[in-house]
Amino acid sequence: MLRISVTDRCNLRCGYCMPASGVSFQPKEDLLTPEDLARISGFAYRLGVRHFKITGGEPTVRGDLIEIIQRIRAFGSADLSMTSNGLQMPRLAGPLKEAGIDRVTLSVDSLQPDRYRDITGGGRFDLFERGLDATAEVFGTVKLNVVVMRGVNDDEVADFAGLARDRDWTVRFIEFMPLGSSVLADGDPDQFLVTADEVTAAIESVHGPLTPVDAAVDPGVGPARLLAMPGGRGRIGLIHAMSRPFCETCNRLRLTSSGILRSCLFDGGEVDLLPILRDESHDSELASDKAFFEAFTRCTAMKPDVHASRGGRAMSSIGG
Ligand code: SAM
Ligand code: SF4
């Protein structure tokens, strides 16, 4: 699976994701172009990668997003999904599907408008709801990502799970990860961690016992443990990167929007692909494929056995 961050910019400022102060973005001219992204994805496809996820930052802030997706879609029948905060989906859901996106995951950490605004640094919940409706209508279903944070939104776990009881949606609960500097990661980040076991207990106390579901039935399930509620239509996903790291089965590489291939969200090593992209002596696909192959192999070898307990770079700059 290759996660492709197309920008480190965002139209929201979630307190757990963006730096607490002094947010600085990379200059626009340093962003990979649609052609760069197509070259790297095309190589990954030839290498055998069949799952691609477009992410950021917020991918919908890129004006050329549709062109990027069309170019990536053009080289084959891989699974192509996108993660977004959803605010631009009323405008973009249709064009994204037409361009070739198979599935969309939307992030939302509260169903209470005031709390949603506080968590996102000013976001409007009514705009999120419109984006959610548009996404569900165009794509038929939707996945929701919820970062559970103690004392912030952990009292809403059962409410979120309820969304997957009545609809054919997947609600994925993510453990908070201390990455880079953020309002939550600075200081004592452990106080915000709500483990997947605690999430399970909170759901079961309201909705009844959860039962495991074969992950193979759900495309692009990634590292989530999938569960079903009694009589529920949708699915519950648990992403327990902190309480039970899944590094030994992790097959992800992450590409930042400036061309750095990362082996891990936390402190694994990275390889800069820009020199390969800008090397004019690579006059054929074969020549650059050789260099990409060496870079991908080197990066994969840097994957840690078990990730560190903290990461140096914020999620928005790596591509969550
Ligand atoms: N802007 C898009 C969005 O919010 O979905 C895509 C990028 S965002 C970085 C991808 C996912 O990472 C979101 O679901 C977000 O909630 C999650 N995320 C960001 N920082 C995180 C952290 N420190 N711990 C756990 N999840 C985090
Ligand atoms: Fe933006 Fe997504 Fe990070 Fe929130 S989680 S600040 S929406 S990139």
Coordinates of C-alpha atoms and ligand atoms in Angstrom, one line a residue:
M1 CA 0.0 0.0 0.0
L2 CA 1.3 3.4 -1.0
R3 CA -0.1 6.4 0.8
I4 CA 0.4 9.5 -1.2
S5 CA 0.3 12.9 0.5
V6 CA -0.5 15.5 -2.2
T7 CA -0.1 18.5 0.1
D8 CA 0.8 19.4 3.7
R9 CA -1.7 22.3 3.8
C10 CA -5.2 22.1 5.2
N11 CA -8.4 24.2 5.6
L12 CA -8.7 22.9 9.2
R13 CA -6.4 23.0 12.2
C14 CA -7.1 19.8 14.2
G15 CA -5.3 20.2 17.5
Y16 CA -3.8 16.7 17.4
C17 CA -2.5 16.9 13.9
M18 CA -1.2 20.4 13.2
P19 CA 1.7 22.0 15.1
A20 CA 0.6 23.9 18.2
S21 CA 2.0 27.1 16.9
G22 CA 4.0 28.5 14.0
V23 CA 2.6 26.2 11.3
S24 CA 4.9 26.5 8.4
F25 CA 4.1 24.9 5.0
Q26 CA 6.4 23.9 2.3
P27 CA 6.5 26.4 -0.6
K28 CA 4.0 25.5 -3.3
E29 CA 6.8 25.2 -5.9
D30 CA 8.3 22.3 -3.9
L31 CA 5.1 20.2 -4.2
L32 CA 5.4 17.2 -6.5
T33 CA 3.5 17.8 -9.8
P34 CA 0.8 15.6 -11.2
E35 CA 3.4 14.2 -13.6
D36 CA 5.9 13.4 -10.7
L37 CA 3.1 11.7 -8.8
A38 CA 2.1 9.6 -11.8
R39 CA 5.7 8.6 -12.4
I40 CA 6.2 7.4 -8.8
S41 CA 2.8 5.7 -8.7
G42 CA 3.3 4.1 -12.1
F43 CA 6.6 2.6 -10.9
A44 CA 4.9 1.4 -7.7
Y45 CA 2.2 -0.2 -9.8
R46 CA 4.8 -2.0 -11.9
L47 CA 6.5 -3.1 -8.7
G48 CA 3.2 -4.8 -7.7
V49 CA 1.6 -2.2 -5.4
R50 CA -2.2 -2.5 -5.8
H51 CA -3.5 -0.2 -3.0
F52 CA -3.1 3.6 -3.3
K53 CA -4.5 6.1 -0.9
I54 CA -4.5 9.9 -1.6
T55 CA -4.1 11.9 1.6
G56 CA -2.5 15.0 3.0
G57 CA -2.8 17.5 4.7
E58 CA -6.2 18.0 3.1
P59 CA -6.0 16.7 -0.5
T60 CA -9.0 18.7 -1.6
V61 CA -7.1 22.0 -1.2
R62 CA -5.1 21.1 -4.2
G63 CA -6.6 22.7 -7.3
D64 CA -5.2 20.0 -9.6
L65 CA -6.4 17.1 -7.5
I66 CA -8.7 15.7 -10.2
E67 CA -5.8 15.7 -12.7
I68 CA -3.6 13.9 -10.2
I69 CA -6.3 11.2 -9.7
Q70 CA -6.9 10.8 -13.4
R71 CA -3.2 10.3 -14.0
I72 CA -2.8 7.7 -11.2
R73 CA -6.0 5.9 -12.3
A74 CA -4.7 5.8 -15.9
F75 CA -2.0 3.1 -15.3
G76 CA -4.1 0.3 -14.0
S77 CA -6.8 -1.4 -12.0
A78 CA -5.5 -0.7 -8.5
D79 CA -7.6 0.1 -5.5
L80 CA -7.6 3.9 -5.3
S81 CA -9.0 5.6 -2.2
M82 CA -8.8 9.0 -0.5
T83 CA -9.0 10.4 3.0
S84 CA -10.5 13.9 3.5
N85 CA -12.1 16.1 6.2
G86 CA -15.1 16.2 3.8
L87 CA -15.7 19.9 3.7
Q88 CA -15.2 20.2 -0.1
M89 CA -17.1 17.0 -0.9
P90 CA -20.4 18.6 -2.0
R91 CA -18.4 20.1 -4.8
L92 CA -15.9 17.3 -5.4
A93 CA -17.6 13.9 -4.6
G94 CA -19.0 13.5 -8.2
P95 CA -15.8 14.6 -10.0
L96 CA -13.6 12.4 -7.7
K97 CA -15.7 9.3 -8.5
E98 CA -15.6 10.1 -12.2
A99 CA -11.8 10.6 -12.1
G100 CA -11.5 7.1 -10.6
I101 CA -11.6 7.2 -6.8
D102 CA -13.1 4.0 -5.5
R103 CA -13.7 4.9 -1.8
V104 CA -13.5 7.8 0.5
T105 CA -12.8 8.0 4.2
L106 CA -13.9 11.1 6.0
S107 CA -12.4 12.2 9.3
V108 CA -14.7 13.5 12.1
D109 CA -14.0 13.5 15.8
S110 CA -17.2 14.9 17.2
L111 CA -20.9 14.9 16.3
Q112 CA -21.5 17.9 18.5
P113 CA -21.1 21.2 16.5
D114 CA -19.4 23.2 19.2
R115 CA -17.0 20.5 20.0
Y116 CA -16.3 19.8 16.3
R117 CA -15.4 23.5 16.0
D118 CA -13.0 23.4 19.0
I119 CA -11.3 20.2 17.8
T120 CA -10.8 21.4 14.2
G121 CA -9.8 24.9 15.1
G122 CA -12.9 26.5 13.6
G123 CA -14.6 23.9 11.4
R124 CA -18.4 24.0 10.8
F125 CA -20.2 20.8 11.5
D126 CA -23.0 21.6 9.2
L127 CA -20.5 21.8 6.3
F128 CA -19.1 18.5 7.3
E129 CA -22.6 17.0 7.3
R130 CA -23.2 18.2 3.8
G131 CA -19.9 16.7 2.7
L132 CA -20.8 13.4 4.4
D133 CA -24.2 13.3 2.7
A134 CA -22.7 14.0 -0.7
T135 CA -20.0 11.3 -0.2
A136 CA -22.5 8.7 0.9
E137 CA -24.8 9.5 -2.0
V138 CA -22.1 9.4 -4.7
F139 CA -20.1 6.5 -3.4
G140 CA -22.9 4.5 -1.8
T141 CA -21.0 4.1 1.4
V142 CA -18.4 5.8 3.5
K143 CA -15.7 5.1 6.1
L144 CA -15.4 7.5 9.0
N145 CA -12.1 8.0 10.9
V146 CA -12.5 9.0 14.6
V147 CA -9.4 9.8 16.7
V148 CA -10.5 9.0 20.3
M149 CA -9.0 11.3 22.9
R150 CA -9.5 11.1 26.6
G151 CA -11.4 14.0 28.0
V152 CA -12.0 15.4 24.5
N153 CA -14.4 13.1 22.7
D154 CA -14.2 9.7 24.4
D155 CA -17.8 10.1 25.7
E156 CA -19.0 10.0 22.0
V157 CA -17.7 6.5 21.1
A158 CA -21.0 4.8 21.4
D159 CA -22.7 7.5 19.4
F160 CA -20.2 7.1 16.6
A161 CA -20.6 3.3 16.7
G162 CA -24.4 3.9 16.4
L163 CA -23.8 5.3 12.9
A164 CA -22.5 1.9 11.8
R165 CA -25.5 0.2 13.3
D166 CA -28.1 1.7 11.1
R167 CA -26.1 2.2 7.9
D168 CA -23.7 0.3 5.7
W169 CA -20.8 2.4 6.9
T170 CA -17.5 1.6 8.6
V171 CA -16.6 3.7 11.6
R172 CA -12.9 3.3 12.5
F173 CA -11.6 4.4 15.9
I174 CA -8.0 5.4 15.9
E175 CA -5.7 5.6 18.9
F176 CA -4.1 9.0 19.3
M177 CA -0.5 9.0 18.2
P178 CA 2.0 11.6 19.5
L179 CA 3.5 12.8 16.2
G180 CA 5.5 16.0 15.9
S181 CA 4.5 19.0 17.9
S182 CA 0.8 19.6 18.5
V183 CA -1.5 20.8 21.3
L184 CA -2.0 17.2 22.4
A185 CA 1.5 15.8 21.7
D186 CA 3.4 18.5 23.6
G187 CA 3.4 17.8 27.3
D188 CA 2.1 14.4 28.4
P189 CA 0.4 12.8 25.4
D190 CA -0.3 9.5 27.2
Q191 CA -3.1 11.2 29.1
F192 CA -5.1 11.4 25.8
L193 CA -4.6 7.8 24.7
V194 CA -7.8 5.8 24.8
T195 CA -6.9 2.2 23.9
A196 CA -8.8 0.0 21.4
D197 CA -9.8 -2.2 24.3
E198 CA -11.4 0.7 26.1
V199 CA -13.2 1.7 22.9
T200 CA -14.5 -1.8 22.5
A201 CA -15.8 -1.8 26.1
A202 CA -17.5 1.5 25.6
I203 CA -19.3 0.2 22.4
E204 CA -20.2 -3.1 23.9
S205 CA -21.8 -1.5 27.0
V206 CA -24.3 0.2 24.8
H207 CA -24.6 -1.9 21.6
G208 CA -23.8 -5.4 22.8
P209 CA -20.9 -7.8 22.1
L210 CA -18.8 -7.2 19.0
T211 CA -17.7 -10.1 16.8
P212 CA -14.7 -10.2 14.5
V213 CA -15.2 -9.9 10.8
D214 CA -12.9 -11.4 8.1
A215 CA -10.8 -8.4 6.9
A216 CA -10.6 -9.9 3.4
V217 CA -14.3 -9.0 2.8
D218 CA -13.5 -5.3 3.1
P219 CA -11.2 -3.8 0.5
G220 CA -8.4 -1.4 1.7
V221 CA -9.0 -2.4 5.3
G222 CA -5.3 -1.7 6.1
P223 CA -4.3 -2.1 9.7
A224 CA -7.8 -1.9 11.2
R225 CA -9.3 -4.8 13.1
L226 CA -12.9 -5.2 11.8
L227 CA -15.8 -6.0 14.0
A228 CA -19.6 -6.3 13.7
M229 CA -22.3 -5.2 16.1
P230 CA -25.3 -7.5 16.9
G231 CA -27.8 -6.7 14.2
G232 CA -25.7 -3.8 12.9
R233 CA -25.4 -3.2 9.1
G234 CA -22.0 -1.5 9.1
R235 CA -18.6 -2.3 10.6
I236 CA -16.5 -1.1 13.5
G237 CA -12.7 -0.7 12.8
L238 CA -10.1 -0.4 15.5
I239 CA -6.7 1.0 14.7
H240 CA -4.5 0.2 17.8
A241 CA -1.1 1.5 16.7
M242 CA -0.2 2.5 20.2
S243 CA -1.6 -0.2 22.5
R244 CA -0.8 -3.1 20.1
P245 CA 1.5 -2.0 17.3
F246 CA 1.1 -4.0 14.0
C247 CA 4.5 -3.3 12.6
E248 CA 5.3 -6.9 11.7
T249 CA 2.3 -6.9 9.2
C250 CA 2.7 -3.3 8.0
N251 CA 3.2 -3.1 4.2
R252 CA 2.8 0.6 3.9
L253 CA 5.1 3.2 2.5
R254 CA 4.3 6.9 2.6
L255 CA 5.2 9.5 0.1
T256 CA 5.2 13.1 1.3
S257 CA 4.1 15.9 -0.9
S258 CA 7.7 17.0 -1.5
G259 CA 8.8 13.6 -2.7
I260 CA 10.2 11.9 0.4
L261 CA 9.4 8.2 0.8
R262 CA 8.8 7.3 4.5
S263 CA 9.1 3.8 5.9
C264 CA 7.0 4.5 9.0
L265 CA 4.7 7.2 10.5
F266 CA 7.0 7.2 13.6
D267 CA 10.8 7.2 13.3
G268 CA 11.6 4.9 10.5
G269 CA 14.0 6.1 7.9
E270 CA 13.2 7.9 4.7
V271 CA 14.5 8.3 1.1
D272 CA 14.3 11.4 -1.0
L273 CA 12.9 10.6 -4.5
L274 CA 13.3 14.1 -5.8
P275 CA 16.9 13.6 -7.1
I276 CA 15.5 10.6 -9.2
L277 CA 12.6 12.7 -10.5
R278 CA 14.9 15.6 -11.5
D279 CA 17.8 13.6 -12.9
E280 CA 17.7 14.2 -16.6
S281 CA 20.1 11.4 -17.3
H282 CA 17.2 9.1 -16.6
D283 CA 16.0 9.4 -20.2
S284 CA 13.9 6.2 -20.2
E285 CA 11.3 4.7 -17.9
L286 CA 13.7 1.7 -17.5
A287 CA 16.5 4.0 -16.2
S288 CA 14.3 5.7 -13.6
D289 CA 12.6 2.5 -12.7
K290 CA 16.0 1.1 -11.7
A291 CA 16.7 4.1 -9.5
F292 CA 13.2 4.0 -8.0
F293 CA 13.6 0.2 -7.3
E294 CA 16.8 0.9 -5.3
A295 CA 15.0 3.7 -3.4
F296 CA 11.9 1.7 -2.6
T297 CA 14.0 -1.4 -1.5
R298 CA 16.2 0.8 0.7
C299 CA 13.2 2.5 2.3
T300 CA 11.4 -0.8 2.9
A301 CA 14.5 -2.2 4.6
M302 CA 14.3 0.8 7.1
K303 CA 10.9 -0.3 8.4
P304 CA 11.4 -0.6 12.2
D305 CA 10.6 -4.0 14.0
V306 CA 8.4 -2.0 16.4
H307 CA 7.8 1.7 16.1
A308 CA 9.0 4.3 18.6
S309 CA 6.5 5.6 21.1
R310 CA 6.8 9.1 19.6
G311 CA 7.3 10.4 16.1
G312 CA 9.2 13.6 15.1
R313 CA 7.0 14.8 12.3
A314 CA 3.3 15.8 12.4
M315 CA 0.8 13.6 10.6
S316 CA -0.2 16.5 8.3
S317 CA 3.3 16.7 6.9
I318 CA 3.8 13.0 6.5
G319 CA 0.4 12.0 5.1
G320 CA -1.9 10.2 7.5
Ligands
SAM1 N1 -7.1 15.9 6.0 C1 -7.6 14.6 5.8 C2 -8.3 14.0 7.0 O1 -8.4 14.7 8.0 O2 -8.9 13.0 6.8 C3 -6.4 13.6 5.5 C4 -5.1 13.7 6.3 S1 -5.3 13.3 8.0 C5 -3.6 13.6 8.5 C6 -5.5 11.6 7.9 C7 -5.9 10.9 9.2 O3 -4.9 11.0 10.2 C8 -7.2 11.6 9.8 O4 -8.2 10.6 10.0 C9 -6.7 12.1 11.1 O5 -7.7 12.1 12.1 C10 -5.6 11.2 11.4 N2 -4.6 11.8 12.4 C11 -3.9 13.0 12.3 N3 -3.1 13.1 13.3 C12 -3.2 12.1 14.1 C13 -2.6 11.6 15.3 N4 -1.7 12.4 15.9 N5 -3.0 10.4 15.8 C14 -3.9 9.7 15.2 N6 -4.5 10.0 14.1 C15 -4.2 11.2 13.5
SF4_2 FE1 -6.3 18.9 8.4 FE2 -6.9 16.3 8.4 FE3 -4.9 17.2 10.0 FE4 -7.4 17.8 10.5 S1 -6.5 15.8 10.5 S2 -5.7 19.3 10.5 S3 -8.4 17.9 8.6 S4 -4.9 17.3 7.8

